XYZ file of N, CA and C in Angstrom:
402
model
N -16.761 -45.748 -8.244
C -15.658 -45.305 -9.061
C -15.941 -43.926 -9.652
N -17.194 -43.742 -10.075
C -17.572 -42.461 -10.662
C -17.473 -41.352 -9.613
N -17.858 -41.638 -8.365
C -17.790 -40.634 -7.310
C -16.340 -40.292 -6.980
N -15.427 -41.261 -7.073
C -14.011 -40.993 -6.833
C -13.458 -40.092 -7.923
N -13.869 -40.342 -9.148
C -13.442 -39.508 -10.271
C -13.930 -38.078 -10.095
N -15.189 -37.914 -9.725
C -15.758 -36.575 -9.513
C -15.050 -35.872 -8.358
N -14.814 -36.614 -7.274
C -14.132 -36.027 -6.115
C -12.720 -35.598 -6.473
N -12.021 -36.426 -7.282
C -10.652 -36.056 -7.661
C -10.650 -34.840 -8.581
N -11.661 -34.712 -9.461
C -11.763 -33.533 -10.321
C -12.012 -32.272 -9.496
N -12.890 -32.401 -8.519
C -13.189 -31.253 -7.648
C -11.948 -30.867 -6.849
N -11.240 -31.860 -6.331
C -10.027 -31.595 -5.559
C -8.956 -30.934 -6.420
N -8.761 -31.448 -7.630
C -7.739 -30.850 -8.508
C -8.120 -29.430 -8.910
N -9.423 -29.192 -9.123
C -9.875 -27.836 -9.463
C -9.654 -26.892 -8.283
N -9.935 -27.375 -7.076
C -9.742 -26.514 -5.907
C -8.266 -26.247 -5.671
N -7.405 -27.257 -5.899
C -5.961 -27.042 -5.744
C -5.467 -26.048 -6.783
N -5.957 -26.164 -8.004
C -5.570 -25.206 -9.047
C -6.030 -23.807 -8.669
N -7.232 -23.706 -8.092
C -7.734 -22.401 -7.648
C -6.885 -21.827 -6.542
N -6.447 -22.682 -5.610
C -5.582 -22.220 -4.522
C -4.233 -21.785 -5.076
N -3.691 -22.550 -6.020
C -2.408 -22.178 -6.613
C -2.526 -20.844 -7.349
N -3.632 -20.651 -8.059
C -3.831 -19.381 -8.756
C -3.995 -18.256 -7.756
N -4.767 -18.494 -6.688
C -4.967 -17.468 -5.667
C -3.652 -17.155 -4.962
N -2.808 -18.170 -4.741
C -1.537 -17.938 -4.065
C -0.635 -17.047 -4.906
N -0.693 -17.169 -6.221
C 0.146 -16.316 -7.058
C -0.367 -14.883 -7.084
N -1.639 -14.678 -6.746
C -2.233 -13.347 -6.758
C -2.366 -12.790 -5.343
N -2.392 -13.673 -4.331
C -2.606 -13.268 -2.952
C -1.372 -12.538 -2.432
N -1.476 -11.245 -2.270
C -0.335 -10.424 -1.885
C -0.521 -9.812 -0.502
N -1.235 -10.520 0.369
C -1.514 -9.953 1.689
C -0.288 -9.894 2.575
N 0.710 -10.702 2.287
C 1.866 -10.772 3.171
C 3.108 -10.286 2.437
N 3.857 -9.402 3.092
C 5.070 -8.873 2.479
C 6.185 -9.903 2.586
N 7.087 -9.829 1.665
C 8.237 -10.723 1.655
C 9.244 -10.275 2.706
N 10.060 -11.197 3.206
C 11.053 -10.813 4.219
C 12.175 -9.930 3.676
N 12.292 -9.810 2.349
C 13.353 -8.973 1.790
C 12.920 -7.524 1.606
N 11.779 -7.159 2.197
C 11.318 -5.769 2.211
C 11.107 -5.380 3.676
N 11.715 -4.283 4.087
C 11.595 -3.837 5.473
C 11.097 -2.397 5.473
N 10.022 -2.133 6.234
C 9.456 -0.777 6.322
C 9.687 -0.226 7.718
N 10.264 0.956 7.764
C 10.501 1.655 9.020
C 9.687 2.946 8.988
N 8.962 3.218 10.057
C 8.150 4.439 10.131
C 8.996 5.534 10.777
N 9.098 6.661 10.069
C 9.914 7.782 10.518
C 8.988 8.960 10.807
N 8.977 9.460 12.059
C 8.135 10.623 12.360
C 8.610 11.862 11.619
N 7.651 12.696 11.233
C 7.935 13.936 10.536
C 7.675 15.109 11.480
N 8.297 16.256 11.226
C 8.015 17.424 12.069
C 6.554 17.863 11.918
N 6.072 18.567 12.914
C 4.681 19.027 12.893
C 4.435 19.942 11.703
N 3.264 19.777 11.093
C 2.849 20.646 9.986
C 1.582 21.367 10.404
N 1.404 22.562 9.868
C 0.210 23.353 10.169
C -0.688 23.372 8.948
N -1.967 23.082 9.175
C -2.979 23.097 8.121
C -3.975 24.203 8.463
N -4.295 25.040 7.484
C -5.298 26.076 7.682
C -6.587 25.639 6.999
N -7.659 25.582 7.754
C -8.959 25.191 7.226
C -9.623 26.391 6.556
N -10.634 26.141 5.699
C -11.335 27.256 5.046
C -11.953 28.253 6.036
N -12.267 27.790 7.254
C -12.856 28.700 8.243
C -11.797 29.565 8.926
N -10.515 29.410 8.533
C -9.455 30.233 9.087
C -8.728 29.606 10.267
N -9.256 28.540 10.833
C -8.593 27.893 11.964
C -7.375 27.118 11.487
N -6.367 27.110 12.327
C -5.156 26.369 12.007
C -5.031 25.159 12.928
N -4.575 24.066 12.347
C -4.396 22.828 13.085
C -2.999 22.304 12.827
N -2.404 21.716 13.843
C -1.125 21.067 13.678
C -1.324 19.567 13.714
N -0.567 18.875 12.889
C -0.585 17.428 12.966
C 0.821 16.911 12.754
N 1.069 15.759 13.305
C 2.368 15.109 13.196
C 2.210 13.936 12.242
N 2.881 14.028 11.127
C 2.789 12.973 10.128
C 3.915 11.966 10.281
N 3.983 11.076 9.312
C 5.023 10.068 9.297
C 5.436 9.816 7.853
N 6.558 9.197 7.711
C 7.037 8.769 6.402
C 7.464 7.313 6.532
N 7.420 6.593 5.449
C 7.860 5.205 5.443
C 9.204 5.128 4.736
N 10.174 4.524 5.390
C 11.476 4.265 4.785
C 11.503 2.773 4.466
N 11.522 2.464 3.175
C 11.446 1.078 2.729
C 12.805 0.656 2.198
N 13.400 -0.350 2.843
C 14.634 -0.924 2.315
C 14.282 -2.258 1.676
N 14.928 -2.552 0.572
C 14.566 -3.747 -0.178
C 15.794 -4.308 -0.892
N 15.707 -5.566 -1.227
C 16.734 -6.220 -2.018
C 16.502 -5.849 -3.476
N 17.547 -5.481 -4.173
C 17.388 -5.072 -5.574
C 16.995 -6.255 -6.451
N 16.288 -5.943 -7.529
C 15.899 -6.961 -8.503
C 14.710 -7.813 -8.097
N 13.877 -7.320 -7.182
C 12.720 -8.105 -6.747
C 11.631 -8.111 -7.814
N 10.942 -9.225 -7.971
C 9.769 -9.229 -8.862
C 8.618 -8.489 -8.186
N 7.491 -8.356 -8.885
C 6.322 -7.698 -8.305
C 5.912 -8.393 -7.011
N 5.693 -7.595 -5.981
C 5.233 -8.113 -4.696
C 4.610 -6.993 -3.886
N 3.959 -7.366 -2.803
C 3.323 -6.369 -1.941
C 4.394 -5.530 -1.273
N 4.247 -4.219 -1.391
C 5.181 -3.287 -0.780
C 4.601 -2.737 0.517
N 3.321 -2.382 0.483
C 2.695 -1.731 1.639
C 1.201 -2.036 1.627
N 0.616 -2.132 2.792
C -0.829 -2.339 2.898
C -1.483 -1.184 3.633
N -2.588 -0.715 3.110
C -3.374 0.338 3.754
C -4.695 -0.286 4.171
N -4.938 -0.400 5.466
C -6.161 -1.016 5.957
C -7.175 0.054 6.302
N -8.403 -0.124 5.820
C -9.476 0.809 6.138
C -9.471 2.078 5.314
N -8.793 2.109 4.203
C -8.729 3.301 3.367
C -9.781 3.232 2.262
N -10.973 2.752 2.595
C -12.054 2.654 1.616
C -12.564 4.058 1.291
N -12.902 4.295 0.037
C -13.446 5.579 -0.377
C -12.398 6.636 -0.665
N -11.122 6.290 -0.530
C -10.065 7.250 -0.815
C -9.427 6.941 -2.161
N -8.998 7.987 -2.830
C -8.296 7.843 -4.101
C -6.829 8.137 -3.859
N -5.944 7.258 -4.319
C -4.508 7.457 -4.191
C -4.009 8.164 -5.445
N -3.227 9.219 -5.266
C -2.608 9.918 -6.397
C -1.119 10.067 -6.114
N -0.342 10.109 -7.178
C 1.093 10.286 -7.028
C 1.871 8.994 -6.928
N 1.244 7.871 -7.280
C 1.967 6.608 -7.263
C 2.996 6.586 -8.387
N 4.210 6.091 -8.112
C 5.176 5.981 -9.205
C 4.699 4.969 -10.242
N 5.264 5.031 -11.425
C 4.795 4.187 -12.527
C 4.974 2.702 -12.252
N 5.921 2.327 -11.422
C 6.184 0.914 -11.155
C 5.334 0.368 -10.007
N 4.529 1.190 -9.383
C 3.716 0.789 -8.246
C 2.245 0.860 -8.624
N 1.491 -0.188 -8.311
C 0.062 -0.182 -8.619
C -0.735 -0.531 -7.361
N -1.977 -0.162 -7.403
C -2.888 -0.336 -6.276
C -3.753 -1.577 -6.510
N -3.856 -2.429 -5.488
C -4.691 -3.618 -5.556
C -5.688 -3.529 -4.408
N -6.980 -3.505 -4.744
C -8.001 -3.419 -3.703
C -8.215 -4.791 -3.079
N -8.339 -4.807 -1.755
C -8.598 -6.035 -1.008
C -9.817 -5.810 -0.130
N -10.274 -6.860 0.523
C -11.427 -6.722 1.412
C -11.083 -5.888 2.639
N -9.800 -5.816 3.010
C -9.384 -5.072 4.197
C -8.966 -3.641 3.880
N -8.765 -3.315 2.628
C -8.298 -1.983 2.257
C -7.627 -2.028 0.907
N -6.368 -1.594 0.864
C -5.625 -1.571 -0.397
C -4.189 -1.978 -0.149
N -3.615 -2.618 -1.143
C -2.207 -2.962 -1.117
C -1.512 -2.247 -2.265
N -0.272 -1.866 -2.031
C 0.558 -1.326 -3.090
C 1.509 -2.430 -3.522
N 1.490 -2.732 -4.815
C 2.232 -3.860 -5.360
C 3.137 -3.360 -6.475
N 4.352 -3.878 -6.520
C 5.258 -3.525 -7.592
C 6.646 -4.053 -7.333
N 7.543 -3.746 -8.233
C 8.953 -4.091 -8.096
C 9.682 -2.816 -7.672
N 10.157 -2.745 -6.421
C 10.680 -1.483 -5.876
C 11.806 -0.868 -6.702
N 11.771 0.455 -6.775
C 12.799 1.254 -7.429
C 13.207 2.362 -6.456
N 14.464 2.814 -6.478
C 14.885 3.846 -5.529
C 14.221 5.194 -5.789
N 14.018 5.950 -4.719
C 13.463 7.291 -4.830
C 12.528 7.604 -3.676
N 12.072 8.848 -3.629
C 11.118 9.303 -2.620
C 9.855 9.748 -3.333
N 8.722 9.247 -2.880
C 7.438 9.525 -3.514
C 6.424 9.908 -2.447
N 5.525 10.830 -2.790
C 4.439 11.198 -1.888
C 3.134 10.694 -2.477
N 2.471 9.832 -1.733
C 1.169 9.328 -2.157
C 0.123 10.236 -1.525
N -0.630 10.911 -2.364
C -1.642 11.848 -1.876
C -2.991 11.147 -1.791
N -3.775 11.523 -0.787
C -5.090 10.939 -0.565
C -6.170 11.964 -0.900
N -7.159 11.525 -1.659
C -8.289 12.368 -2.047
C -9.588 11.645 -1.729
N -10.560 12.393 -1.263
C -11.910 11.862 -1.069
C -12.872 12.845 -1.723
N -13.694 12.344 -2.628
C -14.660 13.174 -3.357
C -13.976 14.351 -4.043
N -12.780 14.119 -4.571
C -12.051 15.157 -5.291
C -11.333 16.163 -4.415
N -11.425 16.030 -3.083
C -10.768 16.966 -2.169
C -9.537 16.312 -1.559
N -8.441 17.047 -1.577
C -7.181 16.558 -1.035
C -7.231 16.534 0.487
N -6.767 15.444 1.090
C -6.701 15.308 2.549
C -5.226 15.229 2.928
N -4.570 16.371 3.180
C -3.119 16.363 3.394
C -2.676 15.589 4.630
N -3.527 15.452 5.634
C -3.121 14.727 6.843
C -2.947 13.236 6.580
N -3.484 12.723 5.486
C -3.344 11.306 5.174
C -2.261 11.025 4.135
N -1.626 12.069 3.606
C -0.565 11.853 2.622
C 0.530 10.977 3.221
N 1.108 10.119 2.396
C 2.135 9.201 2.862
C 3.384 9.368 2.000
N 4.482 9.717 2.648
C 5.772 9.853 1.982
C 6.498 8.526 2.103
N 6.940 7.984 0.969
C 7.639 6.702 0.969
C 9.006 6.891 0.296
N 10.055 6.496 0.998
C 11.406 6.537 0.469
C 11.883 5.109 0.280
N 12.290 4.759 -0.935
C 12.745 3.411 -1.248
C 14.265 3.411 -1.366
N 14.898 2.564 -0.552
C 16.349 2.507 -0.489
C 16.792 1.071 -0.770
N 17.547 0.851 -1.850
C 18.035 -0.511 -2.107
C 19.129 -0.877 -1.105
N 19.216 -2.175 -0.787
C 20.312 -2.610 0.096
C 21.120 -3.689 -0.566
C-alpha cells in the first residue's frame, strides 16, 4: 500500500511537471499564425578590406489572427552566440536547446531584427518581419 501511495505521488508530480512544461513549451507554432518567406532584392556589403559582396536576403511575412495570447511566433535554430536587437516591445526571446524562439502576442507592423556577435553587426543575418492581422 505504501509503494502504491509513493508511486501515485511520483506520477502526480510528473503529470504536474508535464502540465507546467506544456504551458511553457513553445516549440510548436499555433495554426493561427502563418509565416511566408519573401525574397528581398540583392544587397551589397562592403567589407573593411574594400571588397564588395552581394547577398540575397529574405523577409518574413507573418499573418495572424488578432487577439492571440502569448505564443511562439518564430524559431531560430542554430543561432547560438548571437545577440538579437530591434525586437518590438511585445516580442521576447526564449532560449531553447535548439536555438531561440520569439514569443509574444502579435501586433501589426514591420520590424527588423538585427544580429550581433561580439558587439559587431552581421547585416547578412538581419531578419525583417512584417506582421499582418487577418
